[in-house]
Short mmCIF file of C-alpha atoms and ligand atoms in Angstrom, two decimals:
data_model
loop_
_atom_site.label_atom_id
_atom_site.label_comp_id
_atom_site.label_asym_id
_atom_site.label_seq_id
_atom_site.Cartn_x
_atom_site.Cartn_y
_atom_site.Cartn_z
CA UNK A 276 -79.01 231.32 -126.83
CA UNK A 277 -78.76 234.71 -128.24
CA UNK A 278 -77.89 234.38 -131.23
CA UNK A 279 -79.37 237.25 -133.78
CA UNK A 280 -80.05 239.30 -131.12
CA UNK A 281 -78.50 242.98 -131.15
CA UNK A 282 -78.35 244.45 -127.78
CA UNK A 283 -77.15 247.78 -126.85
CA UNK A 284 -75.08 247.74 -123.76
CA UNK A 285 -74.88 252.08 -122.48
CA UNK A 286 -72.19 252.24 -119.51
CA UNK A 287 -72.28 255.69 -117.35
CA UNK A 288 -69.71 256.62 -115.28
CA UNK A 289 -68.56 254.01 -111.69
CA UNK A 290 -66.76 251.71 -110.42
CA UNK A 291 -68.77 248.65 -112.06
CA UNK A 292 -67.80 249.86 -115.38
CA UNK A 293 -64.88 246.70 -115.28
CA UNK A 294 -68.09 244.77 -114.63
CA UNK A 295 -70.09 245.73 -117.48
CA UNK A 296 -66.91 244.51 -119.47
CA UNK A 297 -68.18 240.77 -118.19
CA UNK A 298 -71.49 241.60 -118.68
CA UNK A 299 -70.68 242.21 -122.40
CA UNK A 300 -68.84 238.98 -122.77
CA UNK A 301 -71.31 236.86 -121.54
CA UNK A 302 -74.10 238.64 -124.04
CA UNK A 303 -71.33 238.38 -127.14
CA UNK A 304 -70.63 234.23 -125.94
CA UNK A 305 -74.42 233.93 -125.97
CA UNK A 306 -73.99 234.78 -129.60
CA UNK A 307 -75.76 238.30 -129.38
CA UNK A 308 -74.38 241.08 -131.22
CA UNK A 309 -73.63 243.82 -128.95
CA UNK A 310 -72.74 247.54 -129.60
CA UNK A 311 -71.49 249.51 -126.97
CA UNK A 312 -72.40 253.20 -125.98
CA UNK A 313 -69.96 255.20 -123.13
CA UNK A 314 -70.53 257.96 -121.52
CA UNK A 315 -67.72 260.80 -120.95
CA UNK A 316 -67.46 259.65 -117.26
CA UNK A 317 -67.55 255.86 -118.23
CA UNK A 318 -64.62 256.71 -120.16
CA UNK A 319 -62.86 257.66 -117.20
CA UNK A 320 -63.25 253.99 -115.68
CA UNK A 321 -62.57 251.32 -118.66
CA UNK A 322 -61.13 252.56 -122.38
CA UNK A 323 -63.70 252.41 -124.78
CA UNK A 324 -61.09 249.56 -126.66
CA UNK A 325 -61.62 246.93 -123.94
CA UNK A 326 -65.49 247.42 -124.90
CA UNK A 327 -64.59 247.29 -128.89
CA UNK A 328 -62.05 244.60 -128.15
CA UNK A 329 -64.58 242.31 -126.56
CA UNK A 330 -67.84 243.50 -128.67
CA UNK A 331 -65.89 243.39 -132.28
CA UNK A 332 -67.79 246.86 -133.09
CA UNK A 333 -66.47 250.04 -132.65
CA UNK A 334 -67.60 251.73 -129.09
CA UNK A 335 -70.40 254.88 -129.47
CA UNK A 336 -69.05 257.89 -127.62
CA UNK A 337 -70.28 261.20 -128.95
CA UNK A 338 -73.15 262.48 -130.66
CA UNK A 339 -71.58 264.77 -132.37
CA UNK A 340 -69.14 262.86 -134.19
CA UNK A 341 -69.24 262.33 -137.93
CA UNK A 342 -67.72 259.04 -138.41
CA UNK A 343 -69.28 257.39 -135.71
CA UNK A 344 -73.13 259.12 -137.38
CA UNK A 345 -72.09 257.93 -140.31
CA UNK A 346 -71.11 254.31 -139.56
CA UNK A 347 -74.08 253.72 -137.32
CA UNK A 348 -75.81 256.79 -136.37
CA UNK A 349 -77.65 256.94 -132.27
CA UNK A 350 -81.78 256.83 -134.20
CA UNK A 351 -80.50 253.58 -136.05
CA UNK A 352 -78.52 251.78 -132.99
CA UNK A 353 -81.98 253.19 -131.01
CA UNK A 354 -84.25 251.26 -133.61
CA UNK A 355 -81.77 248.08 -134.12
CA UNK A 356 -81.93 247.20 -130.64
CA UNK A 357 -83.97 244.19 -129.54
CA UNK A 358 -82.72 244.78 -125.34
CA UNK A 359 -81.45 248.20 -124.22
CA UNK A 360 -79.04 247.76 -120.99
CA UNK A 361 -78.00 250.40 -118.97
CA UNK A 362 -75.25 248.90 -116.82
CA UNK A 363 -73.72 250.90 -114.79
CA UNK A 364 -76.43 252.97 -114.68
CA UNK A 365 -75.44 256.37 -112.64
CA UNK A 366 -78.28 258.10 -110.32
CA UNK A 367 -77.76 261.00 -113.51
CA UNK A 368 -78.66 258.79 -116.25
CA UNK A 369 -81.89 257.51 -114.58
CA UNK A 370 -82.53 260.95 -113.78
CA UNK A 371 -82.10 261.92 -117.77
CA UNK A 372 -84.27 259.46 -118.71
CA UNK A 373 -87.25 259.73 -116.02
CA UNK A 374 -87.54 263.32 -116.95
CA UNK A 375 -86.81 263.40 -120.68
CA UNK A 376 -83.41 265.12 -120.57
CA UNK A 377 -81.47 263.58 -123.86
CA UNK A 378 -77.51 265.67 -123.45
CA UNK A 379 -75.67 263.52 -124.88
CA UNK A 380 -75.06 259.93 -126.97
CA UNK A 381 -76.65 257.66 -124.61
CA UNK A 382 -79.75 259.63 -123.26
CA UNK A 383 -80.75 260.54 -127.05
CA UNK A 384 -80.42 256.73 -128.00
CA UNK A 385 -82.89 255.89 -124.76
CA UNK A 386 -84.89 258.63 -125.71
CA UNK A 387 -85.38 257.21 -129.20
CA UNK A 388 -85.63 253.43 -128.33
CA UNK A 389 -88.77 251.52 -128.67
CA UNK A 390 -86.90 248.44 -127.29
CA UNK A 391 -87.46 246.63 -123.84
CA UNK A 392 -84.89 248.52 -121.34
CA UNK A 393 -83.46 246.85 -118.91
CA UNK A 394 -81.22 249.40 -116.17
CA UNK A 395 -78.79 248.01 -113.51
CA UNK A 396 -77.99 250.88 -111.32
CA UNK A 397 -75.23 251.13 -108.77
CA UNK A 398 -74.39 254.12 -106.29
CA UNK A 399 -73.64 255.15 -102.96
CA UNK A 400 -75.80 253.99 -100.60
CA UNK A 401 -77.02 257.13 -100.06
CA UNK A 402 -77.75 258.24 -103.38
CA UNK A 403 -80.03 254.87 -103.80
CA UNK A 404 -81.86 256.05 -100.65
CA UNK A 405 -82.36 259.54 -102.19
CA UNK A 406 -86.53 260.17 -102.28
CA UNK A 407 -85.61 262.63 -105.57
CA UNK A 408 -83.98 259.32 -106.82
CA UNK A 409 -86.25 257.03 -105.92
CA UNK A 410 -89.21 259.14 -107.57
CA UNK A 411 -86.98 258.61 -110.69
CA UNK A 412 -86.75 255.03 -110.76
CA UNK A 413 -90.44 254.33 -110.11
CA UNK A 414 -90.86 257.14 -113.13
CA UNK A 415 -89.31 253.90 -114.96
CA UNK A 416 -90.52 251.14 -113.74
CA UNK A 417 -94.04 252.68 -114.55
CA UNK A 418 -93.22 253.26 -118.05
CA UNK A 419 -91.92 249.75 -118.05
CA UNK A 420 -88.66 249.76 -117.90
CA UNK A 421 -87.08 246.85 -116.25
CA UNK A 422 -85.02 247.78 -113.13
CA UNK A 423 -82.31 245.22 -111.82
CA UNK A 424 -81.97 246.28 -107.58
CA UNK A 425 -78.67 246.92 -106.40
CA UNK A 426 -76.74 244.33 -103.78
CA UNK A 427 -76.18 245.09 -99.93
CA UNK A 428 -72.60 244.77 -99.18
CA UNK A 429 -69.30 246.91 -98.65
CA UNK A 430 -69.29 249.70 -101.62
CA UNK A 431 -66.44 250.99 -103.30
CA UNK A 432 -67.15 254.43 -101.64
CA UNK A 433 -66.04 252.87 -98.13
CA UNK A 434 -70.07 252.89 -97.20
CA UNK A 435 -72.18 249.44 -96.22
CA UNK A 436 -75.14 249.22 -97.65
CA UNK A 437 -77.88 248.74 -100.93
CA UNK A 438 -75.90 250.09 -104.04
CA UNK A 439 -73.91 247.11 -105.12
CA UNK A 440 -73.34 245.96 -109.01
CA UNK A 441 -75.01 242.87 -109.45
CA UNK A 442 -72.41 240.05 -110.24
CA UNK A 443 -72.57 240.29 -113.96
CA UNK A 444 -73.99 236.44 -114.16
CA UNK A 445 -77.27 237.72 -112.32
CA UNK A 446 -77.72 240.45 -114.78
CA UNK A 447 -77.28 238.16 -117.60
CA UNK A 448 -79.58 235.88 -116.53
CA UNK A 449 -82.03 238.49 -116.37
CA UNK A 450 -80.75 239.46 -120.13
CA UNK A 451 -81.89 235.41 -121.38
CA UNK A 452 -85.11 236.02 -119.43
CA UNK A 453 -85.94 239.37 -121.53
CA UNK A 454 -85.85 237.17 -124.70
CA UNK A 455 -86.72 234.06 -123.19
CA UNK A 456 -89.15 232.16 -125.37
CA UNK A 457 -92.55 230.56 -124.01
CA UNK A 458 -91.37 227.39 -125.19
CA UNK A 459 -92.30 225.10 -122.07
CA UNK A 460 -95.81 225.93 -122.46
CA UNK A 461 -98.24 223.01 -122.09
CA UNK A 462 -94.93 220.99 -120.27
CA UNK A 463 -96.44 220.26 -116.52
CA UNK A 464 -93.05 220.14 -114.40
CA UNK A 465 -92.14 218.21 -111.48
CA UNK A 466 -89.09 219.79 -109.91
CA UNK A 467 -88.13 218.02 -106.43
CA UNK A 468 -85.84 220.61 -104.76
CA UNK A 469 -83.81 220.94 -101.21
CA UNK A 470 -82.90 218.03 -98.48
CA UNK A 471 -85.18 215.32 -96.82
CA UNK A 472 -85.09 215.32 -92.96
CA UNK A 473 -85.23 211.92 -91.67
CA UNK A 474 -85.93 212.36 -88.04
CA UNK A 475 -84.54 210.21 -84.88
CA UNK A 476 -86.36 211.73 -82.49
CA UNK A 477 -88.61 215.36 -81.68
CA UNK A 478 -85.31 216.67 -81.87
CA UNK A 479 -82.73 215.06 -83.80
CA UNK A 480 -82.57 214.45 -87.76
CA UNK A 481 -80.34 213.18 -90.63
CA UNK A 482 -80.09 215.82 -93.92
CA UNK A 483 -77.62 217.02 -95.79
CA UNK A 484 -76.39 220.23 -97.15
CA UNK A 485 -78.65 221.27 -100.08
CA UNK A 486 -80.36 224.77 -99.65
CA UNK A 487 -82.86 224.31 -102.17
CA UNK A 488 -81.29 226.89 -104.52
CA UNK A 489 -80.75 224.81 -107.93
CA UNK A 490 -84.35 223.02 -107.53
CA UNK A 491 -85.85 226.43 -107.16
CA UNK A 492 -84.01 228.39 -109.81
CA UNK A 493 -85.22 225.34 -112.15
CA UNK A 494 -88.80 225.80 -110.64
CA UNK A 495 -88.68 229.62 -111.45
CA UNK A 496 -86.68 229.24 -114.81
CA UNK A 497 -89.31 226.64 -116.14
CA UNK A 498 -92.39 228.81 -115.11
CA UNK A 499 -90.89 231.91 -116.87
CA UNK A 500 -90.48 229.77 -119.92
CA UNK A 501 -94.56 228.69 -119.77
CA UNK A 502 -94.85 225.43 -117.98
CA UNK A 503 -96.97 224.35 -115.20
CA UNK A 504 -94.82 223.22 -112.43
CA UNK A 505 -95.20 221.77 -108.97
CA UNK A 506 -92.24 222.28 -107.04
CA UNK A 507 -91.97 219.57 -104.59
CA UNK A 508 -89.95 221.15 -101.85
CA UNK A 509 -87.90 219.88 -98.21
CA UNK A 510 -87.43 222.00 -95.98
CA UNK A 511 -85.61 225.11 -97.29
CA UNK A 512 -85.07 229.44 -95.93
CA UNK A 513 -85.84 229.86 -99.62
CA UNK A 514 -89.49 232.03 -100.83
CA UNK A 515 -91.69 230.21 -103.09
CA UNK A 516 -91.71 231.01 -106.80
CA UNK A 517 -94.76 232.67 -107.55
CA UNK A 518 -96.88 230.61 -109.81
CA UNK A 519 -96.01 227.07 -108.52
CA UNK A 520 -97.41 224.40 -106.99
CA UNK A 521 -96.09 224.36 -103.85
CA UNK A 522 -96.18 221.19 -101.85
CA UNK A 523 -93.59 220.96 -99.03
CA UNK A 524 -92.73 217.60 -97.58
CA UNK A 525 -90.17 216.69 -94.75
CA UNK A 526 -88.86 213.16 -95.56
CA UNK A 527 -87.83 210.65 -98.08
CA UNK A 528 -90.66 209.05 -97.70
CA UNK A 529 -92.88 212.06 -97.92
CA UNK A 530 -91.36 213.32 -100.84
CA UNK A 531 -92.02 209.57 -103.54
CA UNK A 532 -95.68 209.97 -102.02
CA UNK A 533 -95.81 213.46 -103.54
CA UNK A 534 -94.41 212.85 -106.77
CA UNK A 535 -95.97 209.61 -107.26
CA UNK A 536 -99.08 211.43 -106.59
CA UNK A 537 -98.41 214.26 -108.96
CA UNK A 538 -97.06 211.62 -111.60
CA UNK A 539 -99.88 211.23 -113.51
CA UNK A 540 -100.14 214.83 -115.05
CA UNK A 541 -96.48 215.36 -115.18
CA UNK A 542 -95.22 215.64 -118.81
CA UNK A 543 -91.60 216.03 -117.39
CA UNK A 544 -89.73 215.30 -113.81
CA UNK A 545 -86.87 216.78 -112.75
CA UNK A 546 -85.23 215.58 -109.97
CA UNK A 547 -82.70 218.11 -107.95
CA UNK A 548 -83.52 217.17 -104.57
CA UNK A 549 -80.96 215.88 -102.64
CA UNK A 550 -82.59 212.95 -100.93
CA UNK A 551 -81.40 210.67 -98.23
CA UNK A 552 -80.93 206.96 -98.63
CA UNK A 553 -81.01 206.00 -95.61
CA UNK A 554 -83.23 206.92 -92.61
CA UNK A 555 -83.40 205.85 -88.77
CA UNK A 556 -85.24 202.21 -88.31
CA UNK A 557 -87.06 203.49 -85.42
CA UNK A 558 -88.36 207.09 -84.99
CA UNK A 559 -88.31 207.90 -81.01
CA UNK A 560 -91.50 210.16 -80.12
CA UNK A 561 -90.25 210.86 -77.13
CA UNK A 562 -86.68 212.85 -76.93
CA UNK A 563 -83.33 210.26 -76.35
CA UNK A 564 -81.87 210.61 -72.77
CA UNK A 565 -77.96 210.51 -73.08
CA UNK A 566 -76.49 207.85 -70.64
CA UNK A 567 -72.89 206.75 -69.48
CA UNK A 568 -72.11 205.26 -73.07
CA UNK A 569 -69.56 206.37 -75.06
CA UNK A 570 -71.25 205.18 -78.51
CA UNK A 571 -74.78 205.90 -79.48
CA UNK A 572 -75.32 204.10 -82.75
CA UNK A 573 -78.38 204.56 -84.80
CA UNK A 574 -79.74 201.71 -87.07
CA UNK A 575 -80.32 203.05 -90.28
CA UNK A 576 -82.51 201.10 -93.43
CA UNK A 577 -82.82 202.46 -96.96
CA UNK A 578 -85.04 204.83 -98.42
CA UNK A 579 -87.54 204.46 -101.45
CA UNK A 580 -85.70 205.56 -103.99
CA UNK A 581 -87.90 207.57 -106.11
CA UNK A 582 -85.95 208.39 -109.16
CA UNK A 583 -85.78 204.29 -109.84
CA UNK A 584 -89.43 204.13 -109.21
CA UNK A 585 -90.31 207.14 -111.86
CA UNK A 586 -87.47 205.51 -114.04
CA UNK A 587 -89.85 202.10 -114.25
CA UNK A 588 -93.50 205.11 -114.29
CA UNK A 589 -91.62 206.78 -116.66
CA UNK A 590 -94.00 206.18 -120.05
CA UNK A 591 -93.75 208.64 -122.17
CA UNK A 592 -92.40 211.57 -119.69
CA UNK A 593 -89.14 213.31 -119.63
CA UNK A 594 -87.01 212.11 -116.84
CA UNK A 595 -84.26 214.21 -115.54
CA UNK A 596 -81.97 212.98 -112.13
CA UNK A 597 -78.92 215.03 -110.91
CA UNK A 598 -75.92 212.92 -109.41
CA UNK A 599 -74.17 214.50 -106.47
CA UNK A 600 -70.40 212.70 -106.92
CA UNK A 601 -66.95 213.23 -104.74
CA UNK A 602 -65.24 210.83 -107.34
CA UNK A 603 -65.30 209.26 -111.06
CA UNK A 604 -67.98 212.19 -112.23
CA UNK A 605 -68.88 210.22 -115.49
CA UNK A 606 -68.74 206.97 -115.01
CA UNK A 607 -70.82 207.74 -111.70
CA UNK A 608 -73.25 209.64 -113.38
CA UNK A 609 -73.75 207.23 -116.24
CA UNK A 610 -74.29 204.23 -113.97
CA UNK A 611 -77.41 206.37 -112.57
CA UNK A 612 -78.71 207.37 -116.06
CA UNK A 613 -78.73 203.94 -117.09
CA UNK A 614 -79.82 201.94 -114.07
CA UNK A 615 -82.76 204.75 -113.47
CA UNK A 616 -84.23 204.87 -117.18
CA UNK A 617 -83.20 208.32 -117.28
CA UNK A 618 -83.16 210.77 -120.46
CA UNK A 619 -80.82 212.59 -119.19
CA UNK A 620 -78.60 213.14 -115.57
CA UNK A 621 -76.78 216.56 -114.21
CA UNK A 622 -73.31 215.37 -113.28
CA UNK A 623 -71.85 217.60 -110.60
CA UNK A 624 -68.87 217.09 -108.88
CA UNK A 625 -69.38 218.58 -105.16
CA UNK A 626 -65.60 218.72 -103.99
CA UNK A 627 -65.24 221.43 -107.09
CA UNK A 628 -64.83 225.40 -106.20
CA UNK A 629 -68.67 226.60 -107.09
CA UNK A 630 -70.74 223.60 -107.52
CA UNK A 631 -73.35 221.40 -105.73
CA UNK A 632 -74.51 222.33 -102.58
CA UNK A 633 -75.42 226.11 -100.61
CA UNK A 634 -73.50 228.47 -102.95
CA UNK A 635 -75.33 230.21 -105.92
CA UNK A 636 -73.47 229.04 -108.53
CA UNK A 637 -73.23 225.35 -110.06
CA UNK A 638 -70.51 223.57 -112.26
CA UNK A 639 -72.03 220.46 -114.21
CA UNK A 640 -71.91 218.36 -117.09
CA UNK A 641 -75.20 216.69 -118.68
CA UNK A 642 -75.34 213.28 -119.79
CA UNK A 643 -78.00 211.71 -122.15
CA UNK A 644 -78.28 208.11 -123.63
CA UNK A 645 -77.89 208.77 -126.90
CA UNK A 646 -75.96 212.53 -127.31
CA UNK A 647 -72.42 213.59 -126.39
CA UNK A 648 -72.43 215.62 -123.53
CA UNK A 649 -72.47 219.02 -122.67
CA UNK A 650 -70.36 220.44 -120.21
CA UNK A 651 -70.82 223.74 -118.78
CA UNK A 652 -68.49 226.40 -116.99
CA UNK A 653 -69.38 227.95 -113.45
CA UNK A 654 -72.35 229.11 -114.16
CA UNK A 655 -74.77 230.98 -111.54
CA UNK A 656 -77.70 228.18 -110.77
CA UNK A 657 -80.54 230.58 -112.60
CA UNK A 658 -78.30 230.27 -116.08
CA UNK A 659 -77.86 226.44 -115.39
CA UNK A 660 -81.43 225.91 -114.80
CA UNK A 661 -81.79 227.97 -118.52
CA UNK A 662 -79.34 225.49 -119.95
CA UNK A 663 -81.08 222.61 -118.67
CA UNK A 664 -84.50 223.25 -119.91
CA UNK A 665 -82.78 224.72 -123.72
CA UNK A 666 -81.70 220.77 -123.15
CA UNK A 667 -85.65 219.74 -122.49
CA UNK A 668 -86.95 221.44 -125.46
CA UNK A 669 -84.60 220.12 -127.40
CA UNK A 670 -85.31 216.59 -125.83
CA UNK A 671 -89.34 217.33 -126.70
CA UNK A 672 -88.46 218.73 -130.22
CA UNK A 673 -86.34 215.51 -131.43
CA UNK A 674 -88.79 213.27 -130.09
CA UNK A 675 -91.73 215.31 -131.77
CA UNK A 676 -89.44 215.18 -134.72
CA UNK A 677 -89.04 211.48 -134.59
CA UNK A 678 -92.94 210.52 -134.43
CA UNK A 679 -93.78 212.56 -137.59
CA UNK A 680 -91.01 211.22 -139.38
CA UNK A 681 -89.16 214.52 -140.43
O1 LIG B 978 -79.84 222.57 -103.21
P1 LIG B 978 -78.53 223.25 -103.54
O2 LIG B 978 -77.82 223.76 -102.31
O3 LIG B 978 -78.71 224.29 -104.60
O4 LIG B 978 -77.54 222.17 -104.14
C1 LIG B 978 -77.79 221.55 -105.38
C2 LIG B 978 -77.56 220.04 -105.32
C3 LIG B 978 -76.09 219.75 -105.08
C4 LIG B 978 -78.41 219.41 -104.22
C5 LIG B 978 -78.01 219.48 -106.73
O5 LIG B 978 -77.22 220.07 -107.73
C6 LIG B 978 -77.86 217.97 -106.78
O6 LIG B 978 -76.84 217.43 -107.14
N1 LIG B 978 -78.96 217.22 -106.43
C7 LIG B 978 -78.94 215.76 -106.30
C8 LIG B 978 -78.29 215.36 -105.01
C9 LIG B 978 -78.32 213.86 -104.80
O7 LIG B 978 -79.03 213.39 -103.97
O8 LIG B 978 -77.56 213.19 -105.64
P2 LIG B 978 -77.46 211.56 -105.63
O9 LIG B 978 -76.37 211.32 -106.61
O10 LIG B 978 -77.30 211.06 -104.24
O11 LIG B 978 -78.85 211.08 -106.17
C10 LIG B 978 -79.07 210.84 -107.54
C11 LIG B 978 -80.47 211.20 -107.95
O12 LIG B 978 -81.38 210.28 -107.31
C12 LIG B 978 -80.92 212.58 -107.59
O13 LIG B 978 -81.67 213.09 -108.66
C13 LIG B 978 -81.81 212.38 -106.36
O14 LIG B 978 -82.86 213.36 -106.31
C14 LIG B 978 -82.38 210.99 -106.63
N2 LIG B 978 -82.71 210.20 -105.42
C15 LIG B 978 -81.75 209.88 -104.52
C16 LIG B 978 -82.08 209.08 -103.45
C17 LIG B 978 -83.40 208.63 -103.28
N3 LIG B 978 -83.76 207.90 -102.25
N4 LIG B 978 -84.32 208.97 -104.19
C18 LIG B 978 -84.00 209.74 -105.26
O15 LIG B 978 -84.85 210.05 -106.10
#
């Protein structure tokens, strides 16, 4: 994903510092090179060796330090760069940088940099709230840095509040988008995303757990990348991604009349929604009165299943389904790739610590007709929807590849 890329990671002095550390590994597994820069108070935190362990280059510390201006020198690290990261990045070293104050090793390398800047700051709560502060960080965003905000949570300082280190995932997922290539563009994307609702009465429903959060990280992922997409939502807490189609439906039923609709201009479906197969026979419009009886049973009858129907549309379209599976992952997964004319399926296992439904990270394999698979780590949903479409492109390139023959 990275590969070729240099990034300079600059760590100032807190508590996240042991963060950054995962930060870097996730940049260096990407394939990027990374070369580290520490502060005096960073030092204090992590030794600069777990950074030069993990990087393979040797950790930046000083500006005035012969070997180190020899080997690399802070104008050429400041030029090689194609992503600056400030992570931790103290209340003093957004202060340095909003008002041109260059001390030390890191500061002079900003100060020199021509390369997008991306700055992850973490504090006490109160130091975030600070108006002097706050006047600092605008100072950046207007010059165009990019500014990751802080989590609300329990801080290391004892304090509740905004000031928290992003989980290092988040951060990089913000990294891939920095260098993410426009390579969806002229894709028009179906993403179905959340639960149906199949009601029993003004009152009652059948759903399921899904919060919407993979469909929509796949929406978002997928617009950042160029395409057109109409996200094709149940009901979800979730805000929109800005730039979609939006088209919210409630049921099963709602939800094939949407993307059947919306079929004709797609150039690729993806299918994330977790949809219910069965709903009640009879919907009550009035609200069931509870009698004596101990049992209340409610008839249920199937639902269209809309990835089978798309599966026999499909034509010339990319056709992705997820499979939602308690037991035999694989062979599960590949029944529904097969029987659904799929291209390729997103295996998760939901019984598995951080994947499938509610939680903001995902654990899945992909399966295709004619590749091996890929299986993934746990992997926050925003850096699974990345792998998924890298899987898309790839998809569109082969094919492309295969009509002209090369
Ligand atoms: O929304 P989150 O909280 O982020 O959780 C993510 C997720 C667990 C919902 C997601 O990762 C996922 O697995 N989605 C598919 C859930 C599901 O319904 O799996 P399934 O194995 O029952 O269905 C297989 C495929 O057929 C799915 O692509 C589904 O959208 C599709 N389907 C199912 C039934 C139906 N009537 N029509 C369909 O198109």
């Amino acid at each position: 994903m990275l590969e070729g890329k240099q990034i300079v990671l600059g760590v100032t002095g807190g508590i996240a510092v042991y963060k950054a550390v995962e930060l870097l590994r996730l940049c260096v597994k990407a394939g990027a090179e990374v070369h580290v820069v520490m502060t005096e108070h960073a030092r204090e935190f992590v030794t600069p060796l777990t950074f030069q362990t993990l990087s393979g280059n040797p950790v930046q510390t000083d500006l005035f330090n012969l070997y180190q201006e020899k080997e690399i020198g802070h104008i050429s690290l400041a030029e090689r760069a194609d992503l600056f990261i400030v992570a931790p990045a103290t209340a003093n070293i957004i202060g340095k940088v909003a008002c041109g104050i260059a001390d030390d090793l890191l500061s002079t390398t900003l100060m020199a940099t021509r390369a997008p800047s991306l700055f992850v700051p973490a504090m006490n709560v109160n130091m975030w709230e600070n108006s002097v502060f706050q006047t600092n960080l605008k100072k950046l965003e207007e010059r165009g840095c990019l500014v990751m905000e802080p989590e609300t949570g329990a801080l290391a300082c004892g304090y509740v509040g905004k000031g928290k280190f992003p989980d290092p995932e988040k951060i990089f997922a913000n990294v891939l988008k920095v260098f993410q290539a426009r390579d969806l563009e002229g894709e028009r994307i179906i993403v179905t995303a959340g639960p149906t609702v199949e009601k029993i009465d003004p009152v009652r429903y059948l759903s399921n757990f899904s919060s919407g959060k993979m469909g929509y990280a796949i929406a978002a992922a997928a617009l950042e990348r160029g395409a057109e997409v109409v996200l094709v939502s149940g009901p979800t807490a979730l805000k929109r991604p800005q730039g979609a189609k939006f088209r919210p439906v409630t049921s099963a039923k709602e939800m094939f009349e949407v993307v059947l609709e919306q079929l004709p201009e797609a150039t690729v479906v993806i299918k994330a929604a977790a949809v219910a197969d069965f709903r009640p026979v009879i919907f009550h419009d009035r609200k069931l009165k509870k009698g004596d009886e101990e049992k209340w049973v409610v008839e249920l009858e199937r639902t269209p299943d809309i990835l089978a129907a798309l599966g026999k549309a499909k034509d010339h379209r990319i056709l992705v389904g997820f499979a939602a599976e308690t037991e035999n992952l694989v062979e599960n997964a590949r029944r529904k790739l097969a029987n659904k004319n799929l291209d390729m399926v997103v295996a998760n296992d939901v019984t598995q610590p951080g994947a499938g439904f509610g939680g903001d990270t995902n654990l899945v394999t992909f399966l295709f007709p004619d590749r091996a698979p890929v299986a993934l780590p746990c992997l926050s949903k925003e850096v699974v929807a990345h792998r998924l479409l890298d899987q898309i492109v790839d998809i569109r390139r082969s094919r492309e590849k295969g009509a002209s023959g090369c």
